[in-house]
CSV table of C-alpha atoms and ligand atoms in Angstrom, one decimal:
chain,number,residue,atom,x,y,z
A,1,MET,CA,0.2,0.0,0.0
A,2,ALA,CA,1.2,3.5,-0.9
A,3,VAL,CA,2.1,5.6,2.2
A,4,ILE,CA,1.0,8.9,0.5
A,5,GLU,CA,-1.5,8.9,-2.4
A,6,LEU,CA,-3.3,11.8,-3.9
A,7,LYS,CA,-6.3,11.4,-6.2
A,8,ASP,CA,-7.3,13.9,-8.6
A,9,ILE,CA,-6.1,16.9,-6.4
A,10,LYS,CA,-7.1,20.3,-7.5
A,11,LYS,CA,-6.1,23.6,-5.8
A,12,VAL,CA,-7.4,27.0,-6.8
A,13,TYR,CA,-6.2,30.1,-4.9
A,14,GLY,CA,-8.0,33.5,-4.8
A,15,LYS,CA,-11.0,34.3,-6.7
A,16,GLY,CA,-12.2,36.3,-9.9
A,17,LEU,CA,-9.5,37.9,-11.7
A,18,ALA,CA,-6.9,36.9,-8.9
A,19,LYS,CA,-8.0,33.1,-9.4
A,20,VAL,CA,-4.9,30.7,-9.9
A,21,GLU,CA,-5.4,27.3,-10.5
A,22,ALA,CA,-2.3,26.0,-9.0
A,23,LEU,CA,-2.9,22.1,-9.2
A,24,LYS,CA,-5.2,20.8,-12.2
A,25,GLY,CA,-6.1,17.2,-11.2
A,26,ILE,CA,-2.8,15.7,-9.6
A,27,ASN,CA,-2.7,11.5,-9.4
A,28,PHE,CA,0.4,10.5,-7.4
A,29,GLU,CA,1.5,7.9,-4.9
A,30,ALA,CA,4.9,7.1,-3.0
A,31,ASN,CA,5.8,4.0,-1.3
A,32,LYS,CA,8.0,3.3,1.5
A,33,GLY,CA,11.5,2.7,0.7
A,34,GLU,CA,11.6,5.0,-2.5
A,35,VAL,CA,13.1,8.2,-3.0
A,36,VAL,CA,10.8,10.4,-5.5
A,37,LEU,CA,11.8,13.7,-7.0
A,38,ILE,CA,9.4,16.3,-8.1
A,39,MET,CA,11.0,19.0,-10.7
A,40,GLY,CA,9.8,21.7,-12.5
A,41,PRO,CA,9.8,25.3,-13.1
A,42,SER,CA,9.2,28.2,-10.8
A,43,GLY,CA,5.3,28.5,-10.1
A,44,ALA,CA,4.5,25.0,-11.5
A,45,GLY,CA,2.7,24.0,-8.4
A,46,LYS,CA,5.3,22.0,-6.5
A,47,SER,CA,5.3,23.5,-3.0
A,48,THR,CA,1.6,23.6,-3.3
A,49,PHE,CA,1.5,19.9,-4.1
A,50,LEU,CA,4.0,19.2,-1.0
A,51,THR,CA,1.9,21.1,1.4
A,52,ILE,CA,-1.1,19.4,0.5
A,53,ALA,CA,0.5,16.0,0.7
A,54,GLY,CA,1.6,16.6,4.1
A,55,THR,CA,-1.8,17.9,5.2
A,56,LEU,CA,-0.6,21.4,5.9
A,57,GLN,CA,-3.3,22.8,3.5
A,58,LYS,CA,-6.4,21.3,2.3
A,59,PRO,CA,-7.0,20.9,-1.5
A,60,THR,CA,-9.8,22.5,-3.2
A,61,SER,CA,-11.0,18.8,-4.1
A,62,GLY,CA,-9.7,15.6,-4.4
A,63,GLU,CA,-8.3,13.0,-1.7
A,64,VAL,CA,-5.2,12.9,0.1
A,65,LEU,CA,-4.8,9.3,1.7
A,66,ILE,CA,-2.1,8.9,4.2
A,67,ASN,CA,-1.5,5.1,5.0
A,68,GLY,CA,-4.8,4.3,3.3
A,69,LYS,CA,-6.8,6.8,5.4
A,70,ASP,CA,-8.5,9.8,3.9
A,71,ALA,CA,-6.6,13.0,5.5
A,72,SER,CA,-9.9,15.1,5.0
A,73,GLU,CA,-11.6,12.9,7.5
A,74,PHE,CA,-8.7,13.7,10.2
A,75,SER,CA,-9.6,16.1,13.2
A,76,SER,CA,-7.3,18.9,13.5
A,77,LYS,CA,-5.9,16.9,16.6
A,78,GLN,CA,-5.3,13.8,14.3
A,79,SER,CA,-3.6,15.8,11.5
A,80,GLY,CA,-1.3,17.5,14.1
A,81,LYS,CA,-0.5,14.1,15.5
A,82,LEU,CA,0.2,12.7,12.0
A,83,ARG,CA,2.5,15.6,11.1
A,84,LEU,CA,4.3,15.3,14.4
A,85,ASN,CA,4.8,11.5,14.4
A,86,GLU,CA,4.8,10.2,10.5
A,87,ILE,CA,5.9,13.3,8.5
A,88,GLY,CA,9.1,15.1,8.5
A,89,PHE,CA,9.0,18.5,6.8
A,90,ILE,CA,12.2,20.4,5.1
A,91,LEU,CA,10.4,23.5,3.9
A,92,GLN,CA,11.8,26.3,1.6
A,93,ALA,CA,12.6,28.3,4.6
A,94,TYR,CA,14.8,26.7,6.9
A,95,ASN,CA,12.5,27.3,9.7
A,96,LEU,CA,15.3,27.0,12.4
A,97,VAL,CA,14.1,28.7,15.7
A,98,PRO,CA,16.4,31.9,15.7
A,99,PHE,CA,17.4,32.0,19.4
A,100,LEU,CA,18.2,28.4,19.9
A,101,THR,CA,21.6,26.9,19.3
A,102,VAL,CA,21.8,24.0,16.9
A,103,ARG,CA,21.9,21.7,19.8
A,104,GLU,CA,18.8,23.2,21.3
A,105,GLN,CA,16.9,22.7,18.2
A,106,PHE,CA,17.0,19.2,18.9
A,107,VAL,CA,16.0,19.4,22.6
A,108,LEU,CA,13.0,21.3,21.3
A,109,VAL,CA,12.2,18.3,19.3
A,110,ASP,CA,12.4,16.1,22.3
A,111,LYS,CA,10.2,18.4,24.5
A,112,ILE,CA,7.3,18.3,21.7
A,113,LYS,CA,7.7,14.8,20.7
A,114,LYS,CA,9.0,12.5,23.5
A,115,HIS,CA,9.2,9.1,21.7
A,116,ASN,CA,10.9,7.4,19.0
A,117,ASN,CA,13.2,10.0,18.2
A,118,LEU,CA,16.7,8.9,16.9
A,119,SER,CA,19.2,7.7,19.5
A,120,LYS,CA,22.2,9.8,20.8
A,121,GLU,CA,24.5,7.7,18.8
A,122,ASP,CA,22.5,7.9,15.6
A,123,LEU,CA,22.1,11.7,16.1
A,124,ASN,CA,25.8,12.1,16.2
A,125,LYS,CA,26.3,9.8,13.2
A,126,LEU,CA,23.7,11.8,11.2
A,127,PHE,CA,25.7,15.1,12.5
A,128,ASP,CA,29.1,13.6,11.1
A,129,GLU,CA,27.3,12.6,7.8
A,130,LEU,CA,26.0,16.1,7.3
A,131,GLY,CA,29.2,17.6,8.4
A,132,ILE,CA,27.5,19.7,11.1
A,133,SER,CA,29.0,18.1,14.1
A,134,GLU,CA,31.2,21.3,15.1
A,135,LEU,CA,28.3,23.7,14.8
A,136,THR,CA,25.9,22.5,17.8
A,137,LYS,CA,26.8,25.7,19.9
A,138,LYS,CA,25.9,28.1,17.1
A,139,TYR,CA,22.8,30.0,16.6
A,140,PRO,CA,21.1,29.8,13.0
A,141,ASN,CA,22.3,33.5,12.0
A,142,GLN,CA,26.1,32.3,12.6
A,143,LEU,CA,25.5,29.7,9.8
A,144,SER,CA,25.8,29.7,6.3
A,145,GLY,CA,22.6,29.1,4.2
A,146,GLY,CA,24.0,25.6,3.3
A,147,GLN,CA,24.8,24.8,7.0
A,148,GLN,CA,21.4,25.9,8.2
A,149,GLN,CA,19.8,23.8,5.5
A,150,ARG,CA,22.0,20.9,6.7
A,151,VAL,CA,20.8,21.3,10.2
A,152,ALA,CA,17.0,21.5,9.3
A,153,ILE,CA,17.6,18.1,7.4
A,154,ALA,CA,19.0,16.7,10.5
A,155,ARG,CA,16.0,18.1,12.8
A,156,ALA,CA,13.7,16.9,10.4
A,157,LEU,CA,15.1,13.2,10.4
A,158,TYR,CA,15.9,13.3,14.2
A,159,ALA,CA,12.3,12.7,14.8
A,160,ASN,CA,12.4,9.5,12.9
A,161,PRO,CA,9.2,10.1,10.6
A,162,GLU,CA,8.0,7.2,8.0
A,163,ILE,CA,7.7,10.2,5.4
A,164,LEU,CA,10.0,12.9,4.4
A,165,LEU,CA,8.8,15.8,2.5
A,166,ALA,CA,11.5,18.4,1.3
A,167,ASP,CA,11.1,21.3,-0.6
A,168,GLU,CA,14.4,22.3,-2.2
A,169,PRO,CA,16.5,20.6,0.4
A,170,THR,CA,19.6,21.1,-1.4
A,171,ALA,CA,19.4,24.6,-2.7
A,172,SER,CA,22.1,26.2,-1.1
A,173,LEU,CA,24.5,23.3,-1.1
A,174,ASP,CA,27.8,22.8,-3.0
A,175,THR,CA,28.4,19.7,-5.0
A,176,ALA,CA,30.1,17.3,-2.5
A,177,ASN,CA,27.1,18.2,0.3
A,178,VAL,CA,24.4,17.6,-2.5
A,179,GLU,CA,26.1,13.9,-2.9
A,180,GLU,CA,26.2,13.4,0.8
A,181,VAL,CA,22.3,14.5,1.2
A,182,GLY,CA,21.3,12.6,-1.8
A,183,LYS,CA,23.0,9.4,-0.3
A,184,LEU,CA,21.4,10.2,3.0
A,185,PHE,CA,17.9,10.0,1.5
A,186,LYS,CA,18.8,7.0,-0.8
A,187,ARG,CA,20.2,5.3,2.3
A,188,LEU,CA,17.1,6.2,4.6
A,189,ALA,CA,14.9,4.7,1.9
A,190,LYS,CA,16.7,1.4,1.5
A,191,GLU,CA,17.7,0.7,5.0
A,192,ARG,CA,15.0,2.3,7.3
A,193,ASP,CA,12.2,2.1,4.6
A,194,LYS,CA,11.6,5.6,4.8
A,195,ALA,CA,9.5,7.4,1.9
A,196,SER,CA,11.1,10.7,0.6
A,197,ILE,CA,9.5,13.2,-1.7
A,198,LEU,CA,11.8,15.8,-2.8
A,199,VAL,CA,10.9,19.0,-4.6
A,200,THR,CA,14.0,20.0,-6.5
A,201,HIS,CA,15.7,21.9,-9.4
A,202,ASP,CA,18.8,20.0,-8.9
A,203,PRO,CA,19.8,17.6,-11.6
A,204,ARG,CA,22.4,16.4,-9.2
A,205,LEU,CA,19.9,14.7,-7.3
A,206,GLU,CA,18.4,12.5,-10.1
A,207,LYS,CA,20.9,9.5,-9.7
A,208,TYR,CA,19.6,8.9,-6.3
A,209,ALA,CA,15.8,9.0,-7.2
A,210,ASP,CA,13.6,5.8,-7.7
A,211,HIS,CA,11.1,7.9,-9.7
A,212,ILE,CA,11.0,11.4,-11.3
A,213,TYR,CA,8.0,13.4,-11.8
A,214,GLU,CA,7.9,16.6,-13.8
A,215,MET,CA,5.3,19.5,-12.7
A,216,MET,CA,4.2,22.0,-15.2
A,217,ASP,CA,1.4,24.4,-15.0
A,218,GLY,CA,-0.3,22.4,-12.3
A,219,ARG,CA,0.0,19.1,-14.0
A,220,MET,CA,2.3,16.2,-13.2
A,221,THR,CA,3.8,13.6,-15.7
A,222,GLN,CA,6.0,10.7,-14.8
A,223,LYS,CA,9.6,10.6,-16.2
A,224,LYS,CA,11.1,7.8,-14.4
S,1,ATP,N1,-1.1,31.4,-1.0
S,1,ATP,C1,-1.3,31.4,-2.1
S,1,ATP,N2,-2.1,32.3,-2.7
S,1,ATP,C2,-2.3,32.8,-3.7
S,1,ATP,N3,-1.7,32.0,-5.0
S,1,ATP,C3,-0.7,31.2,-4.5
S,1,ATP,C4,-0.4,30.9,-3.1
S,1,ATP,N4,0.6,29.9,-3.1
S,1,ATP,C5,1.0,29.6,-4.5
S,1,ATP,N5,0.3,30.5,-5.5
S,1,ATP,C6,0.4,30.5,-6.6
S,1,ATP,O1,0.2,29.0,-7.1
S,1,ATP,C7,1.2,28.8,-8.1
S,1,ATP,C8,2.1,27.7,-7.7
S,1,ATP,O2,2.9,28.2,-6.6
S,1,ATP,P1,3.9,27.2,-5.9
S,1,ATP,O3,4.6,28.0,-4.8
S,1,ATP,O4,3.2,26.0,-5.5
S,1,ATP,O5,4.8,27.0,-7.1
S,1,ATP,P2,6.5,26.3,-7.0
S,1,ATP,O6,6.4,25.3,-8.2
S,1,ATP,O7,6.8,25.6,-5.8
S,1,ATP,O8,7.3,27.5,-7.3
S,1,ATP,P3,8.9,27.8,-6.9
S,1,ATP,O9,9.9,26.8,-7.8
S,1,ATP,O10,9.2,29.1,-7.4
S,1,ATP,O11,9.1,27.4,-5.4
S,1,ATP,C9,1.9,30.3,-8.5
S,1,ATP,O12,1.2,30.9,-9.7
S,1,ATP,C10,1.7,30.8,-7.3
S,1,ATP,O13,1.7,32.2,-7.6
S,2,MG,MG1,8.0,26.0,-4.1
């Protein structure tokens, strides 16, 4: 069974002259153990797709199924719980908390979500893989864009979600770090059975993908 399935999803923003049809009937599914890339130009609807798939916003019509369950029937408490326990978000803005150090970002996760986070050992390994072990005492504004991005990736993975949704996770990374992040998502899929859906413009991630979709004007076509 697919972990995430979208059936004929449409999303309309605004009204009258300001009306934008951001998604025009998307059918999509992702399975555990897969890395899926969503590519396409600016304004194609990629972030809209990702936030609807993660139940952060509702579609105008169509169904989102998470582990076979219709997300539109979840109460706000249930969708909150789902996003906390099953879905890891890495969004376009890095969303680190500005007044917490790198280490404290993770302590915060422990406060909000008390169970099933990575062990200390696994977290240290993840820090090493992402090359951020030396940064734990720094604040976000003392980090480069790429470093912030890698901390945001580590924080999403720390909560050990089943599904990872990432919007441009490699946008400010150099080639070596892109390769590390690509390998990391691939390994999480193959060794830990995670489903990763990555929105990206970055062709350097293509070799790590099981499936590639192209978005254009609110429609999606499968390329691989
Ligand atoms: N909250 C909103 N209100 C109104 N229109 C919106 C809103 N969010 C997105 N749109 C519009 O919907 C369309 C799709 O936007 P979206 O952000 O999903 O594109 P994208 O593919 O993620 O682009 P980018 O690569 O630039 O991030 C665009 O025309 C955008 O202007
Ligand atoms: Mg976007």
